[in-house]
PDB file of C-alpha atoms in Angstrom:
ATOM      1  CA  THR A   1     -32.731  -3.579   7.634  1.00  0.00           C
ATOM      2  CA  ILE A   2     -29.056  -3.691   8.555  1.00  0.00           C
ATOM      3  CA  ALA A   3     -28.211  -0.497  10.414  1.00  0.00           C
ATOM      4  CA  ASP A   4     -24.575   0.675  10.494  1.00  0.00           C
ATOM      5  CA  SER A   5     -23.421  -2.200   8.324  1.00  0.00           C
ATOM      6  CA  ILE A   6     -19.796  -3.301   8.457  1.00  0.00           C
ATOM      7  CA  TYR A   7     -17.786  -5.299   5.916  1.00  0.00           C
ATOM      8  CA  THR A   8     -18.613  -8.634   7.585  1.00  0.00           C
ATOM      9  CA  ASP A   9     -22.319  -7.975   6.842  1.00  0.00           C
ATOM     10  CA  ALA A  10     -21.616  -8.373   3.113  1.00  0.00           C
ATOM     11  CA  GLY A  11     -23.217 -11.405   1.527  1.00  0.00           C
ATOM     12  CA  VAL A  12     -26.281 -12.836  -0.158  1.00  0.00           C
ATOM     13  CA  TYR A  13     -29.615 -12.426   1.602  1.00  0.00           C
ATOM     14  CA  SER A  14     -33.126 -13.712   1.009  1.00  0.00           C
ATOM     15  CA  CYS A  15     -36.382 -13.752   2.937  1.00  0.00           C
ATOM     16  CA  HIS A  16     -38.217 -16.957   3.709  1.00  0.00           C
ATOM     17  CA  SER A  17     -41.811 -16.723   4.922  1.00  0.00           C
ATOM     18  CA  ILE A  18     -44.111 -19.548   6.073  1.00  0.00           C
ATOM     19  CA  ASN A  19     -47.704 -19.367   7.206  1.00  0.00           C
ATOM     20  CA  ALA A  20     -50.608 -21.811   7.388  1.00  0.00           C
ATOM     21  CA  VAL A  21     -51.476 -21.264   3.717  1.00  0.00           C
ATOM     22  CA  ASP A  22     -48.175 -20.965   1.867  1.00  0.00           C
ATOM     23  CA  GLU A  23     -44.389 -20.841   1.927  1.00  0.00           C
ATOM     24  CA  VAL A  24     -42.514 -18.193  -0.072  1.00  0.00           C
ATOM     25  CA  THR A  25     -38.820 -17.393  -0.593  1.00  0.00           C
ATOM     26  CA  SER A  26     -37.807 -14.069  -2.069  1.00  0.00           C
ATOM     27  CA  ASN A  27     -35.212 -13.549  -4.759  1.00  0.00           C
ATOM     28  CA  GLU A  28     -31.671 -13.268  -3.477  1.00  0.00           C
ATOM     29  CA  ALA A  29     -30.172  -9.842  -2.885  1.00  0.00           C
ATOM     30  CA  THR A  30     -26.437  -9.230  -2.654  1.00  0.00           C
ATOM     31  CA  LEU A  31     -25.169  -6.722  -0.119  1.00  0.00           C
ATOM     32  CA  VAL A  32     -21.786  -5.177  -0.907  1.00  0.00           C
ATOM     33  CA  VAL A  33     -20.332  -3.072   1.897  1.00  0.00           C
ATOM     34  CA  GLU A  34     -17.761  -0.563   0.664  1.00  0.00           C
ATOM     35  CA  VAL A  35     -14.872   0.193   3.007  1.00  0.00           C
ATOM     36  CA  PRO A  36     -12.611   3.220   2.513  1.00  0.00           C
ATOM     37  CA  PRO A  37      -8.924   2.485   2.098  1.00  0.00           C
ATOM     38  CA  ALA A  38      -6.667   2.403   5.151  1.00  0.00           C
ATOM     39  CA  ILE A  39      -2.892   2.017   5.340  1.00  0.00           C
ATOM     40  CA  SER A  40      -2.145  -1.049   7.462  1.00  0.00           C
ATOM     41  CA  LEU A  41       1.636  -1.167   6.914  1.00  0.00           C
ATOM     42  CA  HIS A  42       3.533   2.081   6.343  1.00  0.00           C
ATOM     43  CA  PRO A  43       6.820   2.272   4.410  1.00  0.00           C
ATOM     44  CA  VAL A  44       9.965   2.449   6.567  1.00  0.00           C
ATOM     45  CA  SER A  45      12.790   5.016   6.345  1.00  0.00           C
ATOM     46  CA  GLN A  46      16.042   3.691   4.870  1.00  0.00           C
ATOM     47  CA  THR A  47      19.652   4.727   4.261  1.00  0.00           C
ATOM     48  CA  ARG A  48      21.491   3.626   1.103  1.00  0.00           C
ATOM     49  CA  ASN A  49      24.783   4.335  -0.633  1.00  0.00           C
ATOM     50  CA  MET A  50      24.802   5.992  -4.043  1.00  0.00           C
ATOM     51  CA  SER A  51      24.180   3.505  -6.898  1.00  0.00           C
ATOM     52  CA  ASP A  52      22.413   1.038  -4.556  1.00  0.00           C
ATOM     53  CA  SER A  53      18.785   0.019  -4.959  1.00  0.00           C
ATOM     54  CA  VAL A  54      16.090   0.630  -2.376  1.00  0.00           C
ATOM     55  CA  THR A  55      12.662  -0.985  -1.935  1.00  0.00           C
ATOM     56  CA  PHE A  56       9.772   0.510   0.011  1.00  0.00           C
ATOM     57  CA  SER A  57       6.688  -1.559   0.958  1.00  0.00           C
ATOM     58  CA  CYS A  58       3.142  -0.460   1.727  1.00  0.00           C
ATOM     59  CA  THR A  59      -0.005  -2.437   2.602  1.00  0.00           C
ATOM     60  CA  SER A  60      -3.592  -1.218   2.509  1.00  0.00           C
ATOM     61  CA  THR A  61      -7.051  -2.639   3.174  1.00  0.00           C
ATOM     62  CA  GLY A  62     -10.483  -1.717   1.789  1.00  0.00           C
ATOM     63  CA  VAL A  63     -13.485  -2.760  -0.322  1.00  0.00           C
ATOM     64  CA  PRO A  64     -13.140  -2.759  -3.265  1.00  0.00           C
ATOM     65  CA  ALA A  65      -9.456  -3.689  -3.272  1.00  0.00           C
ATOM     66  CA  PRO A  66      -7.352  -0.508  -3.094  1.00  0.00           C
ATOM     67  CA  THR A  67      -4.801   0.532  -5.684  1.00  0.00           C
ATOM     68  CA  ILE A  68      -1.548   1.944  -4.301  1.00  0.00           C
ATOM     69  CA  THR A  69       0.467   4.735  -5.920  1.00  0.00           C
ATOM     70  CA  TRP A  70       3.738   6.339  -4.818  1.00  0.00           C
ATOM     71  CA  ALA A  71       5.038   9.905  -4.519  1.00  0.00           C
ATOM     72  CA  THR A  72       8.286  11.488  -3.341  1.00  0.00           C
ATOM     73  CA  THR A  73       9.611  14.888  -2.316  1.00  0.00           C
ATOM     74  CA  GLY A  74      13.068  14.008  -3.676  1.00  0.00           C
ATOM     75  CA  GLN A  75      14.059  14.077  -7.312  1.00  0.00           C
ATOM     76  CA  ALA A  76      13.689  10.336  -7.827  1.00  0.00           C
ATOM     77  CA  VAL A  77      11.605   9.625 -10.889  1.00  0.00           C
ATOM     78  CA  ILE A  78       8.773   7.442  -9.617  1.00  0.00           C
ATOM     79  CA  SER A  79       7.604   6.563 -13.138  1.00  0.00           C
ATOM     80  CA  ALA A  80      11.058   5.112 -13.872  1.00  0.00           C
ATOM     81  CA  ALA A  81      11.006   3.046 -10.684  1.00  0.00           C
ATOM     82  CA  THR A  82       9.407  -0.381 -10.472  1.00  0.00           C
ATOM     83  CA  ALA A  83       6.146  -0.552  -8.505  1.00  0.00           C
ATOM     84  CA  ASN A  84       3.741  -3.440  -8.231  1.00  0.00           C
ATOM     85  CA  ASN A  85       0.311  -3.919  -6.681  1.00  0.00           C
ATOM     86  CA  VAL A  86      -0.704  -7.381  -5.501  1.00  0.00           C
ATOM     87  CA  VAL A  87      -4.102  -8.127  -3.984  1.00  0.00           C
ATOM     88  CA  LEU A  88      -3.187 -10.583  -1.253  1.00  0.00           C
ATOM     89  CA  GLY A  89      -6.738 -11.817  -0.715  1.00  0.00           C
ATOM     90  CA  SER A  90      -9.673 -11.079   1.473  1.00  0.00           C
ATOM     91  CA  ASP A  91     -10.715 -11.707   5.035  1.00  0.00           C
ATOM     92  CA  SER A  92     -14.520 -11.874   4.981  1.00  0.00           C
ATOM     93  CA  THR A  93     -14.469  -9.612   1.903  1.00  0.00           C
ATOM     94  CA  LEU A  94     -12.014  -7.000   3.281  1.00  0.00           C
ATOM     95  CA  TYR A  95      -9.291  -6.850   0.637  1.00  0.00           C
ATOM     96  CA  THR A  96      -5.589  -6.399   1.377  1.00  0.00           C
ATOM     97  CA  THR A  97      -3.284  -4.896  -1.259  1.00  0.00           C
ATOM     98  CA  ARG A  98       0.515  -4.772  -0.996  1.00  0.00           C
ATOM     99  CA  SER A  99       2.778  -2.636  -3.129  1.00  0.00           C
ATOM    100  CA  GLU A 100       6.544  -2.461  -3.359  1.00  0.00           C
ATOM    101  CA  LEU A 101       8.415   0.418  -4.951  1.00  0.00           C
ATOM    102  CA  THR A 102      11.979  -0.323  -6.055  1.00  0.00           C
ATOM    103  CA  VAL A 103      14.285   2.515  -7.081  1.00  0.00           C
ATOM    104  CA  SER A 104      17.534   1.428  -8.724  1.00  0.00           C
ATOM    105  CA  ASN A 105      20.813   3.328  -8.901  1.00  0.00           C
ATOM    106  CA  VAL A 106      19.870   5.847  -6.208  1.00  0.00           C
ATOM    107  CA  GLN A 107      21.520   9.260  -6.378  1.00  0.00           C
ATOM    108  CA  LYS A 108      22.079  11.939  -3.730  1.00  0.00           C
ATOM    109  CA  SER A 109      19.292  13.994  -5.337  1.00  0.00           C
ATOM    110  CA  TYR A 110      16.856  11.197  -4.409  1.00  0.00           C
ATOM    111  CA  ASP A 111      17.080  12.170  -0.709  1.00  0.00           C
ATOM    112  CA  GLY A 112      13.562  12.834   0.501  1.00  0.00           C
ATOM    113  CA  ASP A 113      10.305  11.406   1.746  1.00  0.00           C
ATOM    114  CA  PHE A 114       8.399   8.626   0.004  1.00  0.00           C
ATOM    115  CA  ASN A 115       4.660   8.127   0.568  1.00  0.00           C
ATOM    116  CA  CYS A 116       2.183   5.567  -0.650  1.00  0.00           C
ATOM    117  CA  THR A 117      -1.444   6.502  -1.287  1.00  0.00           C
ATOM    118  CA  ALA A 118      -4.236   3.927  -1.378  1.00  0.00           C
ATOM    119  CA  SER A 119      -7.474   4.627  -3.215  1.00  0.00           C
ATOM    120  CA  ASN A 120     -10.511   2.591  -4.151  1.00  0.00           C
ATOM    121  CA  GLY A 121     -13.143   5.202  -5.020  1.00  0.00           C
ATOM    122  CA  VAL A 122     -14.715   5.095  -1.557  1.00  0.00           C
ATOM    123  CA  GLU A 123     -14.352   8.372   0.342  1.00  0.00           C
ATOM    124  CA  SER A 124     -10.903   9.996   0.373  1.00  0.00           C
ATOM    125  CA  PRO A 125      -7.645   8.180  -0.408  1.00  0.00           C
ATOM    126  CA  ALA A 126      -5.401   7.198   2.520  1.00  0.00           C
ATOM    127  CA  THR A 127      -1.777   8.378   2.570  1.00  0.00           C
ATOM    128  CA  SER A 128       0.990   6.720   4.547  1.00  0.00           C
ATOM    129  CA  ASN A 129       3.389   8.283   6.979  1.00  0.00           C
ATOM    130  CA  PRO A 130       6.496   9.464   5.138  1.00  0.00           C
ATOM    131  CA  ALA A 131       9.492   7.152   4.811  1.00  0.00           C
ATOM    132  CA  THR A 132      12.736   9.085   4.436  1.00  0.00           C
ATOM    133  CA  LEU A 133      15.402   7.956   1.996  1.00  0.00           C
ATOM    134  CA  THR A 134      18.884   9.119   2.992  1.00  0.00           C
ATOM    135  CA  VAL A 135      21.511   8.610   0.301  1.00  0.00           C
ATOM    136  CA  GLN A 136      25.124   8.545   1.404  1.00  0.00           C
ATOM    137  CA  GLY A 137      27.965   9.476  -0.943  1.00  0.00           C
ATOM    138  CA  MET A 138      30.369   6.932  -2.332  1.00  0.00           C
ATOM    139  CA  LYS A 139      33.029   5.773   0.089  1.00  0.00           C
ATOM    140  CA  MET A 140      36.401   7.130  -0.887  1.00  0.00           C
ATOM    141  CA  LEU A 141      39.692   5.407  -0.297  1.00  0.00           C
ATOM    142  CA  THR A 142      42.508   7.634   0.879  1.00  0.00           C
ATOM    143  CA  THR A 143      46.177   6.960   0.576  1.00  0.00           C
ATOM    144  CA  ASN A 144      48.797   8.696   2.600  1.00  0.00           C
ATOM    145  CA  VAL A 145      51.956   9.595   0.721  1.00  0.00           C
ATOM    146  CA  TYR A 146      55.027  10.250   2.823  1.00  0.00           C
ATOM    147  CA  PRO A 147      58.225  11.859   1.502  1.00  0.00           C
ATOM    148  CA  LYS A 148      61.343   9.706   1.539  1.00  0.00           C
TER     149      LYS A 148
END
């Protein structure tokens, strides 16, 4: 019995018994320890000029490997943005997933908070702290005209 198992307890186990009469080894049993998702790197607030691009990053851990999705309170269309999920690998079977969300041609209406949410089917999803996108208007050039 493994009480209060943690992810490092995952592995293949068998029982080997020896007595004066015989020696027996059981079949192998695989223990998979599921770990709910956790945000390990939150996206960071950023300021951009109109028409610029912006990229937010988010990293999560869990078992199985989490999938990261994005949401915003602004009017940016997340489905039109580019997001990717990359499983970076595992540390003793704890998976790390990184996602980047890139929004091109930002507009003033995109002002708002961006959040990443990690889910892997174990307990509740984990949501990041909000990262605020502040979009500044285009810089205008002014010319002074003086009468002759």
